[in-house]
Amino acid sequence: MGRATRRVAACAAAVLLASGLQTTLAHADAAPPRIDLTVLVVDDGGPSVAAITAELKSQGTPYKVISLNDPNRPVINSAFLSDTLNGQPRGKFQGIVLPNENPFPNSATEMTAIATYEAAFNVRQIDAYTWANPAVGLNYAQNPGFVGTLDGFQGATTAAGTSGPFGYLKGSVPFEDNDPNVGESYGYLATPLASLPAGASFVPLVDAPIPNTASRGSLVGEYTHDGRKELVVTFVYNQYQQQYRLLARGMVDWLTQGVHLGYDRNYFATHVDDVFLADDRWDTVLKCTPGDVTCPPGTPDTANPIRMTVDDANHLKQWQAANNFTLDMVFNGGGSEDWKADHQTTVDPTANQMIADQSNYRWVNHTYTHPYLGCEQNVTVVPWVCAKNTAGATVWVDQNTISSQIKTNADWATANGLGFDPQSLVTGEHSGLLTAPQETSDNPNLAPALAANGIKFTASDASRETGQRPVGSALTVPRYPMNVFYNAGTAKEEADEYNWIYTSKANGGSGVCENNANSTCLPQPLDTTTGYQSYIVPLEARIDLGHVLSNDPRPHFVHQSNLSEDRILYPVLEKILGTYRSLHADSAPIVNLSQREIGQEFQRRAAWNTALASGQVTAYRVGSTVTVNAPSGVQVQATMPTGTAQKLAIGTGGFGSSYAGTLSGWVSPGALQSSVTLQLPSAPAAPAPVAPGVAAKSVPAPAPADKKVVPQGVATPVPVGPSDTTRKPAPSLVPGSGTPVPGKDVLAGTIGQGGNGHDDKAATKNGKASGGTATPSSTTGRSGNR
């Protein structure tokens, strides 16, 4: 809708509101009504509403979407919004998300119904993205004001924002600027109206300096008027942009007044694979990895593989303590035995040091010698294929081999006094799980081997499978590959391989990036001396921080080689942790879970989301009491104010744990109870009597600015670099199968999540590759990670 049209509609709604809200509902002075814990989302198809919807979905907060583009949508009237249940007034929604302050230009009665409902039931409204104008309590964005691209602007929470819904932030809200040639943000900076209707107020919660002035303009503000509250957002965003990710939690908490189902936390875990093994090394001359299938058959194995030393182990321990962050050691005991045999000794100093310091880490079984546990690989053809028997059936690695690899590694750990989680496993290359295009199903021998060894959670590659799924009685834990390659011990090797993957043939690269719609090429190769620190580190940190800020528990994985020699992992981790901690208050620390805890989190979320989707959850608030009914065995996910307690059959118990200024967590009914009842710390104020509204003074609108209202970088998110496919279209799929088309999904599954998606080292035996060749498409994954 154009600005002028929107203003006319807004003023019309204000007039109707003035006449339609003169009488409060009967329950305002009676017992508090029932408010169902569901959010109404009125969707115009724009990115900002989609971003808020994505946040609600991520948190596990119930919501109902009404699409304005659906000609058969229900009419939003009083009956749609409220009714009476068992003699008690019921509000069907605890909060309302609108595209703007009035998205009904041809139906003012719908906006009046919403406004009447909000005032009567004390329900709040978010204007997902609107322009600065008197109808939302703001001056037009002029004298002083700004209308245009906000790329690179430095927003900040105000005192009211920090003491209110955004108290988990330290104050800074920087706006992204990923591509100087693309407009990624757009918005309005304006000041609150000096003269507001009686009883109205506008309080900026997030603002930014207005260019070339001494004033600051609102980006997010609370507009109180006519007995209701609106969160007025005057910049457009999508669900991936950092500025929105920083504010998303607070926006939902503001909308629901801190009482809602679901929760949002910031997770980060890093797995270090191949601990005790030695990793092959990228050859900067051959442009492949000797010992891996990325080099032609007959290429000698890596002469100097990469392996941590005692000094590296001591540095790791000290770094963890200094940075208050725990890494997960994913170990192969056979690697230690191989090292001792190669060096003709009975002592492995590195293993001994790390085992002595084992309490500083978490430990996960990675199989004994890291073999490939899927099909038997035929690497005499390019790309490799699964071996077939005389009947033409796939030949799979047998159950005994898989089970032996799991058990032998566990026995080695026990014999060497190393404690580890017996329920968690990471197979070499995530093998045994389906690996398209060669393996379109799991190794049928994997599930029984996992069950026989008590494995409950086995790792998978999130660049191939984003979600958790069952493997027999076990569940997968998807892991993000980081763009820190397994075969790089130095910054020069890392930059050289990065150039090979992400540089066009004309510029000396492999050209893989030119052949895939899900990737882009570097405009020119990186300087191998400086490129890692200047380009790869900040890029990878931004990609990974995006995961951290998205309520995403998936761990990231790298390799022990990255903690050796130049120790190239540390700058990335320091950038992630440093940026996060510079933006967040101590009340919202990074949550660092183990693989088992992550698997359990996904398991609980799946059960909760299934119950929500099937309509098996009912939840409501009456005054200071929240009641939630869910299917038996399904834990309830919720966020509540500090001081909330669970009502039990006898007495009360604690609820959740403190995070970001609220209490949140999973909760089940107490003994002899079929529902969860939560007691809030105090009853909310009764809805205030609604006085007649006052229409905003008519002020001529300025001419529309000659800029895109929704810039390209919001409608189509701008990736932070060539290895970021989160903000790119999904890979092409085989129609109806959900399977990536061979040759088209390579970068999406390999460099797509940071250049190391496959964790691939084909045809391994005792941790060593047996040769073979690879096309550029298969090279990418294998050169990325093992």
PDB file of C-alpha atoms in Angstrom, residues 305-566:
ATOM      1  CA  PRO A 305      50.283 -35.362   8.384  1.00  0.00           C
ATOM      2  CA  ILE A 306      48.870 -32.846  10.858  1.00  0.00           C
ATOM      3  CA  ARG A 307      48.595 -33.904  14.496  1.00  0.00           C
ATOM      4  CA  MET A 308      48.370 -32.053  17.786  1.00  0.00           C
ATOM      5  CA  THR A 309      51.405 -31.942  20.053  1.00  0.00           C
ATOM      6  CA  VAL A 310      51.676 -31.683  23.822  1.00  0.00           C
ATOM      7  CA  ASP A 311      52.154 -27.914  23.440  1.00  0.00           C
ATOM      8  CA  ASP A 312      48.953 -27.772  21.414  1.00  0.00           C
ATOM      9  CA  ALA A 313      47.106 -29.721  24.104  1.00  0.00           C
ATOM     10  CA  ASN A 314      48.363 -27.403  26.849  1.00  0.00           C
ATOM     11  CA  HIS A 315      47.403 -24.357  24.787  1.00  0.00           C
ATOM     12  CA  LEU A 316      43.911 -25.746  24.303  1.00  0.00           C
ATOM     13  CA  LYS A 317      43.414 -26.204  28.021  1.00  0.00           C
ATOM     14  CA  GLN A 318      44.628 -22.683  28.768  1.00  0.00           C
ATOM     15  CA  TRP A 319      42.534 -21.174  25.970  1.00  0.00           C
ATOM     16  CA  GLN A 320      39.368 -22.798  27.236  1.00  0.00           C
ATOM     17  CA  ALA A 321      39.920 -21.457  30.731  1.00  0.00           C
ATOM     18  CA  ALA A 322      40.685 -17.960  29.437  1.00  0.00           C
ATOM     19  CA  ASN A 323      37.617 -17.910  27.174  1.00  0.00           C
ATOM     20  CA  ASN A 324      35.180 -19.737  29.461  1.00  0.00           C
ATOM     21  CA  PHE A 325      34.202 -22.165  26.714  1.00  0.00           C
ATOM     22  CA  THR A 326      34.319 -25.965  26.581  1.00  0.00           C
ATOM     23  CA  LEU A 327      35.073 -27.932  23.416  1.00  0.00           C
ATOM     24  CA  ASP A 328      33.951 -31.498  22.711  1.00  0.00           C
ATOM     25  CA  MET A 329      36.776 -33.939  21.929  1.00  0.00           C
ATOM     26  CA  VAL A 330      35.622 -36.525  19.362  1.00  0.00           C
ATOM     27  CA  PHE A 331      38.304 -39.196  19.630  1.00  0.00           C
ATOM     28  CA  ASN A 332      39.748 -42.167  17.762  1.00  0.00           C
ATOM     29  CA  GLY A 333      41.832 -44.353  20.079  1.00  0.00           C
ATOM     30  CA  GLY A 334      43.334 -46.174  17.116  1.00  0.00           C
ATOM     31  CA  GLY A 335      45.021 -42.961  16.081  1.00  0.00           C
ATOM     32  CA  SER A 336      47.091 -43.019  19.246  1.00  0.00           C
ATOM     33  CA  GLU A 337      48.079 -46.621  18.687  1.00  0.00           C
ATOM     34  CA  ASP A 338      49.025 -45.867  15.060  1.00  0.00           C
ATOM     35  CA  TRP A 339      51.182 -42.947  16.195  1.00  0.00           C
ATOM     36  CA  LYS A 340      53.005 -45.119  18.697  1.00  0.00           C
ATOM     37  CA  ALA A 341      53.592 -47.811  16.071  1.00  0.00           C
ATOM     38  CA  ASP A 342      54.846 -45.277  13.521  1.00  0.00           C
ATOM     39  CA  HIS A 343      57.232 -43.801  16.082  1.00  0.00           C
ATOM     40  CA  GLN A 344      58.227 -47.144  17.599  1.00  0.00           C
ATOM     41  CA  THR A 345      57.295 -46.137  21.116  1.00  0.00           C
ATOM     42  CA  THR A 346      54.920 -47.254  23.817  1.00  0.00           C
ATOM     43  CA  VAL A 347      54.071 -43.699  24.898  1.00  0.00           C
ATOM     44  CA  ASP A 348      51.880 -41.106  23.172  1.00  0.00           C
ATOM     45  CA  PRO A 349      52.641 -37.827  24.988  1.00  0.00           C
ATOM     46  CA  THR A 350      49.770 -35.910  23.347  1.00  0.00           C
ATOM     47  CA  ALA A 351      47.173 -38.506  24.255  1.00  0.00           C
ATOM     48  CA  ASN A 352      48.577 -38.804  27.753  1.00  0.00           C
ATOM     49  CA  GLN A 353      48.396 -35.039  28.270  1.00  0.00           C
ATOM     50  CA  MET A 354      44.833 -34.749  27.021  1.00  0.00           C
ATOM     51  CA  ILE A 355      43.688 -37.733  29.069  1.00  0.00           C
ATOM     52  CA  ALA A 356      45.304 -36.199  32.143  1.00  0.00           C
ATOM     53  CA  ASP A 357      43.335 -33.013  31.417  1.00  0.00           C
ATOM     54  CA  GLN A 358      40.189 -34.854  30.358  1.00  0.00           C
ATOM     55  CA  SER A 359      37.910 -33.144  32.869  1.00  0.00           C
ATOM     56  CA  ASN A 360      38.354 -29.889  30.942  1.00  0.00           C
ATOM     57  CA  TYR A 361      36.530 -31.303  27.932  1.00  0.00           C
ATOM     58  CA  ARG A 362      33.587 -33.473  26.917  1.00  0.00           C
ATOM     59  CA  TRP A 363      34.451 -36.712  25.109  1.00  0.00           C
ATOM     60  CA  VAL A 364      32.600 -38.477  22.286  1.00  0.00           C
ATOM     61  CA  ASN A 365      33.325 -41.824  20.587  1.00  0.00           C
ATOM     62  CA  HIS A 366      34.455 -41.358  16.942  1.00  0.00           C
ATOM     63  CA  THR A 367      35.098 -45.089  16.252  1.00  0.00           C
ATOM     64  CA  TYR A 368      38.481 -46.710  16.702  1.00  0.00           C
ATOM     65  CA  THR A 369      40.180 -46.101  13.338  1.00  0.00           C
ATOM     66  CA  HIS A 370      37.735 -43.856  11.447  1.00  0.00           C
ATOM     67  CA  PRO A 371      36.745 -46.243   8.595  1.00  0.00           C
ATOM     68  CA  TYR A 372      33.925 -45.541   6.169  1.00  0.00           C
ATOM     69  CA  LEU A 373      30.859 -47.385   7.492  1.00  0.00           C
ATOM     70  CA  GLY A 374      28.402 -47.005   4.637  1.00  0.00           C
ATOM     71  CA  CYS A 375      28.611 -49.097   1.508  1.00  0.00           C
ATOM     72  CA  GLU A 376      31.847 -50.641   0.371  1.00  0.00           C
ATOM     73  CA  GLN A 377      33.279 -47.977  -1.905  1.00  0.00           C
ATOM     74  CA  ASN A 378      34.490 -48.552  -5.433  1.00  0.00           C
ATOM     75  CA  VAL A 379      36.981 -45.745  -6.047  1.00  0.00           C
ATOM     76  CA  THR A 380      38.252 -47.020  -9.389  1.00  0.00           C
ATOM     77  CA  VAL A 381      35.608 -44.892 -11.101  1.00  0.00           C
ATOM     78  CA  VAL A 382      34.973 -41.173 -10.951  1.00  0.00           C
ATOM     79  CA  PRO A 383      33.098 -40.288  -8.829  1.00  0.00           C
ATOM     80  CA  TRP A 384      33.195 -43.306  -6.545  1.00  0.00           C
ATOM     81  CA  VAL A 385      30.201 -45.627  -6.431  1.00  0.00           C
ATOM     82  CA  CYS A 386      28.943 -48.288  -4.082  1.00  0.00           C
ATOM     83  CA  ALA A 387      30.253 -51.751  -4.802  1.00  0.00           C
ATOM     84  CA  LYS A 388      27.672 -54.252  -6.060  1.00  0.00           C
ATOM     85  CA  ASN A 389      27.503 -58.005  -5.588  1.00  0.00           C
ATOM     86  CA  THR A 390      26.833 -60.470  -8.402  1.00  0.00           C
ATOM     87  CA  ALA A 391      23.108 -59.926  -7.976  1.00  0.00           C
ATOM     88  CA  GLY A 392      23.535 -56.167  -8.455  1.00  0.00           C
ATOM     89  CA  ALA A 393      22.762 -55.314  -4.837  1.00  0.00           C
ATOM     90  CA  THR A 394      24.754 -52.775  -2.806  1.00  0.00           C
ATOM     91  CA  VAL A 395      27.453 -54.271  -0.644  1.00  0.00           C
ATOM     92  CA  TRP A 396      27.267 -52.728   2.805  1.00  0.00           C
ATOM     93  CA  VAL A 397      29.850 -52.671   5.581  1.00  0.00           C
ATOM     94  CA  ASP A 398      28.651 -55.446   7.891  1.00  0.00           C
ATOM     95  CA  GLN A 399      27.168 -54.988  11.351  1.00  0.00           C
ATOM     96  CA  ASN A 400      30.078 -56.698  13.095  1.00  0.00           C
ATOM     97  CA  THR A 401      32.563 -54.211  11.619  1.00  0.00           C
ATOM     98  CA  ILE A 402      30.472 -51.231  12.693  1.00  0.00           C
ATOM     99  CA  SER A 403      29.888 -52.636  16.154  1.00  0.00           C
ATOM    100  CA  SER A 404      33.559 -53.529  16.556  1.00  0.00           C
ATOM    101  CA  GLN A 405      34.650 -49.992  15.669  1.00  0.00           C
ATOM    102  CA  ILE A 406      32.323 -48.548  18.323  1.00  0.00           C
ATOM    103  CA  LYS A 407      33.179 -51.081  21.025  1.00  0.00           C
ATOM    104  CA  THR A 408      36.933 -51.204  20.414  1.00  0.00           C
ATOM    105  CA  ASN A 409      37.179 -47.442  20.771  1.00  0.00           C
ATOM    106  CA  ALA A 410      35.132 -47.591  23.971  1.00  0.00           C
ATOM    107  CA  ASP A 411      37.366 -50.377  25.308  1.00  0.00           C
ATOM    108  CA  TRP A 412      40.475 -48.364  24.429  1.00  0.00           C
ATOM    109  CA  ALA A 413      39.117 -45.383  26.348  1.00  0.00           C
ATOM    110  CA  THR A 414      38.348 -47.547  29.379  1.00  0.00           C
ATOM    111  CA  ALA A 415      41.790 -49.118  29.283  1.00  0.00           C
ATOM    112  CA  ASN A 416      43.418 -45.686  29.171  1.00  0.00           C
ATOM    113  CA  GLY A 417      41.245 -44.168  31.901  1.00  0.00           C
ATOM    114  CA  LEU A 418      39.347 -41.850  29.567  1.00  0.00           C
ATOM    115  CA  GLY A 419      35.743 -41.083  30.486  1.00  0.00           C
ATOM    116  CA  PHE A 420      33.261 -40.393  27.684  1.00  0.00           C
ATOM    117  CA  ASP A 421      29.532 -40.349  26.992  1.00  0.00           C
ATOM    118  CA  PRO A 422      28.598 -43.965  26.135  1.00  0.00           C
ATOM    119  CA  GLN A 423      25.325 -42.903  24.513  1.00  0.00           C
ATOM    120  CA  SER A 424      26.849 -40.536  21.925  1.00  0.00           C
ATOM    121  CA  LEU A 425      28.687 -41.369  18.699  1.00  0.00           C
ATOM    122  CA  VAL A 426      30.162 -39.640  15.663  1.00  0.00           C
ATOM    123  CA  THR A 427      30.966 -42.042  12.835  1.00  0.00           C
ATOM    124  CA  GLY A 428      33.834 -41.190  10.500  1.00  0.00           C
ATOM    125  CA  GLU A 429      32.495 -38.897   7.752  1.00  0.00           C
ATOM    126  CA  HIS A 430      29.045 -39.400   9.310  1.00  0.00           C
ATOM    127  CA  SER A 431      29.217 -42.652   7.378  1.00  0.00           C
ATOM    128  CA  GLY A 432      26.550 -45.278   7.631  1.00  0.00           C
ATOM    129  CA  LEU A 433      23.947 -42.553   7.135  1.00  0.00           C
ATOM    130  CA  LEU A 434      22.585 -41.902   3.669  1.00  0.00           C
ATOM    131  CA  THR A 435      25.039 -40.008   1.467  1.00  0.00           C
ATOM    132  CA  ALA A 436      23.460 -38.897  -1.807  1.00  0.00           C
ATOM    133  CA  PRO A 437      23.935 -39.523  -4.635  1.00  0.00           C
ATOM    134  CA  GLN A 438      25.839 -42.742  -3.958  1.00  0.00           C
ATOM    135  CA  GLU A 439      23.816 -43.896  -0.939  1.00  0.00           C
ATOM    136  CA  THR A 440      20.126 -43.036  -0.933  1.00  0.00           C
ATOM    137  CA  SER A 441      19.488 -44.917   2.301  1.00  0.00           C
ATOM    138  CA  ASP A 442      21.280 -45.688   5.527  1.00  0.00           C
ATOM    139  CA  ASN A 443      23.460 -48.742   5.814  1.00  0.00           C
ATOM    140  CA  PRO A 444      20.859 -51.248   7.093  1.00  0.00           C
ATOM    141  CA  ASN A 445      23.508 -52.610   9.458  1.00  0.00           C
ATOM    142  CA  LEU A 446      24.004 -49.272  11.210  1.00  0.00           C
ATOM    143  CA  ALA A 447      20.832 -49.152  13.328  1.00  0.00           C
ATOM    144  CA  PRO A 448      21.281 -52.618  14.905  1.00  0.00           C
ATOM    145  CA  ALA A 449      24.958 -51.858  15.610  1.00  0.00           C
ATOM    146  CA  LEU A 450      23.997 -48.618  17.358  1.00  0.00           C
ATOM    147  CA  ALA A 451      21.367 -50.405  19.433  1.00  0.00           C
ATOM    148  CA  ALA A 452      23.756 -53.187  20.388  1.00  0.00           C
ATOM    149  CA  ASN A 453      26.236 -50.643  21.736  1.00  0.00           C
ATOM    150  CA  GLY A 454      23.731 -48.473  23.615  1.00  0.00           C
ATOM    151  CA  ILE A 455      24.082 -45.480  21.267  1.00  0.00           C
ATOM    152  CA  LYS A 456      21.174 -43.087  21.615  1.00  0.00           C
ATOM    153  CA  PHE A 457      22.514 -40.110  19.631  1.00  0.00           C
ATOM    154  CA  THR A 458      24.681 -40.286  16.506  1.00  0.00           C
ATOM    155  CA  ALA A 459      25.921 -37.229  14.647  1.00  0.00           C
ATOM    156  CA  SER A 460      24.782 -36.289  11.147  1.00  0.00           C
ATOM    157  CA  ASP A 461      25.842 -33.587   8.698  1.00  0.00           C
ATOM    158  CA  ALA A 462      23.524 -30.572   8.907  1.00  0.00           C
ATOM    159  CA  SER A 463      24.562 -29.501   5.406  1.00  0.00           C
ATOM    160  CA  ARG A 464      22.917 -32.708   4.168  1.00  0.00           C
ATOM    161  CA  GLU A 465      20.205 -33.309   6.758  1.00  0.00           C
ATOM    162  CA  THR A 466      19.110 -30.293   8.773  1.00  0.00           C
ATOM    163  CA  GLY A 467      16.685 -32.092  11.062  1.00  0.00           C
ATOM    164  CA  GLN A 468      16.861 -34.839  13.630  1.00  0.00           C
ATOM    165  CA  ARG A 469      15.579 -38.255  12.571  1.00  0.00           C
ATOM    166  CA  PRO A 470      15.564 -41.798  13.961  1.00  0.00           C
ATOM    167  CA  VAL A 471      18.127 -44.422  13.027  1.00  0.00           C
ATOM    168  CA  GLY A 472      16.538 -47.442  14.581  1.00  0.00           C
ATOM    169  CA  SER A 473      16.315 -46.701  18.286  1.00  0.00           C
ATOM    170  CA  ALA A 474      18.901 -43.900  18.037  1.00  0.00           C
ATOM    171  CA  LEU A 475      18.395 -40.292  16.936  1.00  0.00           C
ATOM    172  CA  THR A 476      20.636 -38.106  14.825  1.00  0.00           C
ATOM    173  CA  VAL A 477      22.198 -34.850  16.004  1.00  0.00           C
ATOM    174  CA  PRO A 478      22.799 -32.597  12.977  1.00  0.00           C
ATOM    175  CA  ARG A 479      26.139 -30.757  13.102  1.00  0.00           C
ATOM    176  CA  TYR A 480      27.185 -27.682  11.140  1.00  0.00           C
ATOM    177  CA  PRO A 481      30.532 -28.016   9.357  1.00  0.00           C
ATOM    178  CA  MET A 482      32.703 -24.967   9.888  1.00  0.00           C
ATOM    179  CA  ASN A 483      34.701 -23.505   7.044  1.00  0.00           C
ATOM    180  CA  VAL A 484      37.980 -24.436   8.697  1.00  0.00           C
ATOM    181  CA  PHE A 485      39.238 -27.343   6.653  1.00  0.00           C
ATOM    182  CA  TYR A 486      40.318 -30.683   8.142  1.00  0.00           C
ATOM    183  CA  ASN A 487      43.411 -30.790   5.936  1.00  0.00           C
ATOM    184  CA  ALA A 488      44.766 -27.371   6.873  1.00  0.00           C
ATOM    185  CA  GLY A 489      47.206 -26.852   9.700  1.00  0.00           C
ATOM    186  CA  THR A 490      48.345 -23.405   8.591  1.00  0.00           C
ATOM    187  CA  ALA A 491      46.580 -20.236   7.558  1.00  0.00           C
ATOM    188  CA  LYS A 492      48.313 -20.373   4.175  1.00  0.00           C
ATOM    189  CA  GLU A 493      47.002 -23.886   3.470  1.00  0.00           C
ATOM    190  CA  GLU A 494      43.504 -22.851   4.489  1.00  0.00           C
ATOM    191  CA  ALA A 495      43.524 -19.769   2.253  1.00  0.00           C
ATOM    192  CA  ASP A 496      45.006 -21.671  -0.671  1.00  0.00           C
ATOM    193  CA  GLU A 497      42.344 -24.364  -0.514  1.00  0.00           C
ATOM    194  CA  TYR A 498      39.631 -21.749  -0.025  1.00  0.00           C
ATOM    195  CA  ASN A 499      40.838 -20.057  -3.205  1.00  0.00           C
ATOM    196  CA  TRP A 500      40.740 -23.363  -5.063  1.00  0.00           C
ATOM    197  CA  ILE A 501      37.120 -23.944  -4.060  1.00  0.00           C
ATOM    198  CA  TYR A 502      35.761 -20.410  -4.350  1.00  0.00           C
ATOM    199  CA  THR A 503      37.726 -18.935  -7.252  1.00  0.00           C
ATOM    200  CA  SER A 504      36.773 -19.109 -10.908  1.00  0.00           C
ATOM    201  CA  LYS A 505      38.862 -21.069 -13.366  1.00  0.00           C
ATOM    202  CA  ALA A 506      39.920 -17.842 -15.015  1.00  0.00           C
ATOM    203  CA  ASN A 507      41.413 -16.753 -11.689  1.00  0.00           C
ATOM    204  CA  GLY A 508      43.170 -20.058 -11.051  1.00  0.00           C
ATOM    205  CA  GLY A 509      40.537 -21.889  -9.048  1.00  0.00           C
ATOM    206  CA  SER A 510      38.697 -25.137  -9.608  1.00  0.00           C
ATOM    207  CA  GLY A 511      35.663 -23.345 -11.008  1.00  0.00           C
ATOM    208  CA  VAL A 512      33.289 -25.389  -8.878  1.00  0.00           C
ATOM    209  CA  CYS A 513      31.685 -22.162  -7.694  1.00  0.00           C
ATOM    210  CA  GLU A 514      30.796 -21.254 -11.294  1.00  0.00           C
ATOM    211  CA  ASN A 515      28.752 -24.402 -11.823  1.00  0.00           C
ATOM    212  CA  ASN A 516      26.368 -24.172  -8.918  1.00  0.00           C
ATOM    213  CA  ALA A 517      23.477 -21.810  -8.322  1.00  0.00           C
ATOM    214  CA  ASN A 518      23.941 -22.051  -4.550  1.00  0.00           C
ATOM    215  CA  SER A 519      27.398 -20.540  -4.505  1.00  0.00           C
ATOM    216  CA  THR A 520      29.251 -17.513  -5.770  1.00  0.00           C
ATOM    217  CA  CYS A 521      32.895 -17.033  -6.638  1.00  0.00           C
ATOM    218  CA  LEU A 522      35.406 -14.721  -5.066  1.00  0.00           C
ATOM    219  CA  PRO A 523      36.019 -11.703  -7.315  1.00  0.00           C
ATOM    220  CA  GLN A 524      39.710 -12.476  -6.989  1.00  0.00           C
ATOM    221  CA  PRO A 525      41.816 -14.960  -5.012  1.00  0.00           C
ATOM    222  CA  LEU A 526      42.648 -14.172  -1.424  1.00  0.00           C
ATOM    223  CA  ASP A 527      46.186 -13.279  -0.459  1.00  0.00           C
ATOM    224  CA  THR A 528      47.338 -16.564   1.048  1.00  0.00           C
ATOM    225  CA  THR A 529      49.435 -14.688   3.596  1.00  0.00           C
ATOM    226  CA  THR A 530      46.683 -12.433   4.915  1.00  0.00           C
ATOM    227  CA  GLY A 531      43.435 -13.815   3.507  1.00  0.00           C
ATOM    228  CA  TYR A 532      42.637 -16.167   6.348  1.00  0.00           C
ATOM    229  CA  GLN A 533      42.655 -13.503   9.047  1.00  0.00           C
ATOM    230  CA  SER A 534      41.259 -10.679   6.940  1.00  0.00           C
ATOM    231  CA  TYR A 535      38.505 -12.537   5.078  1.00  0.00           C
ATOM    232  CA  ILE A 536      37.828 -16.135   6.122  1.00  0.00           C
ATOM    233  CA  VAL A 537      37.830 -15.576   9.896  1.00  0.00           C
ATOM    234  CA  PRO A 538      35.272 -12.733   9.970  1.00  0.00           C
ATOM    235  CA  LEU A 539      33.128 -14.440   7.329  1.00  0.00           C
ATOM    236  CA  GLU A 540      33.005 -17.797   9.099  1.00  0.00           C
ATOM    237  CA  ALA A 541      32.395 -16.098  12.441  1.00  0.00           C
ATOM    238  CA  ARG A 542      29.399 -14.221  11.001  1.00  0.00           C
ATOM    239  CA  ILE A 543      27.913 -17.400   9.543  1.00  0.00           C
ATOM    240  CA  ASP A 544      28.305 -19.281  12.799  1.00  0.00           C
ATOM    241  CA  LEU A 545      27.091 -16.367  14.915  1.00  0.00           C
ATOM    242  CA  GLY A 546      23.958 -16.393  12.790  1.00  0.00           C
ATOM    243  CA  HIS A 547      23.326 -19.948  13.996  1.00  0.00           C
ATOM    244  CA  VAL A 548      23.994 -18.928  17.593  1.00  0.00           C
ATOM    245  CA  LEU A 549      21.434 -16.123  17.423  1.00  0.00           C
ATOM    246  CA  SER A 550      18.735 -18.331  15.883  1.00  0.00           C
ATOM    247  CA  ASN A 551      17.727 -20.514  18.853  1.00  0.00           C
ATOM    248  CA  ASP A 552      19.598 -23.316  17.082  1.00  0.00           C
ATOM    249  CA  PRO A 553      21.246 -25.963  19.284  1.00  0.00           C
ATOM    250  CA  ARG A 554      23.075 -27.723  16.410  1.00  0.00           C
ATOM    251  CA  PRO A 555      26.771 -28.054  17.224  1.00  0.00           C
ATOM    252  CA  HIS A 556      29.544 -27.060  14.829  1.00  0.00           C
ATOM    253  CA  PHE A 557      32.448 -29.343  13.972  1.00  0.00           C
ATOM    254  CA  VAL A 558      36.091 -28.913  13.067  1.00  0.00           C
ATOM    255  CA  HIS A 559      39.153 -31.168  13.409  1.00  0.00           C
ATOM    256  CA  GLN A 560      42.148 -31.619  15.659  1.00  0.00           C
ATOM    257  CA  SER A 561      44.384 -30.377  12.839  1.00  0.00           C
ATOM    258  CA  ASN A 562      42.880 -26.922  13.352  1.00  0.00           C
ATOM    259  CA  LEU A 563      44.267 -26.826  16.908  1.00  0.00           C
ATOM    260  CA  SER A 564      47.770 -27.655  15.675  1.00  0.00           C
ATOM    261  CA  GLU A 565      50.562 -25.705  13.959  1.00  0.00           C
ATOM    262  CA  ASP A 566      49.032 -22.251  13.232  1.00  0.00           C
TER     263      ASP A 566
END
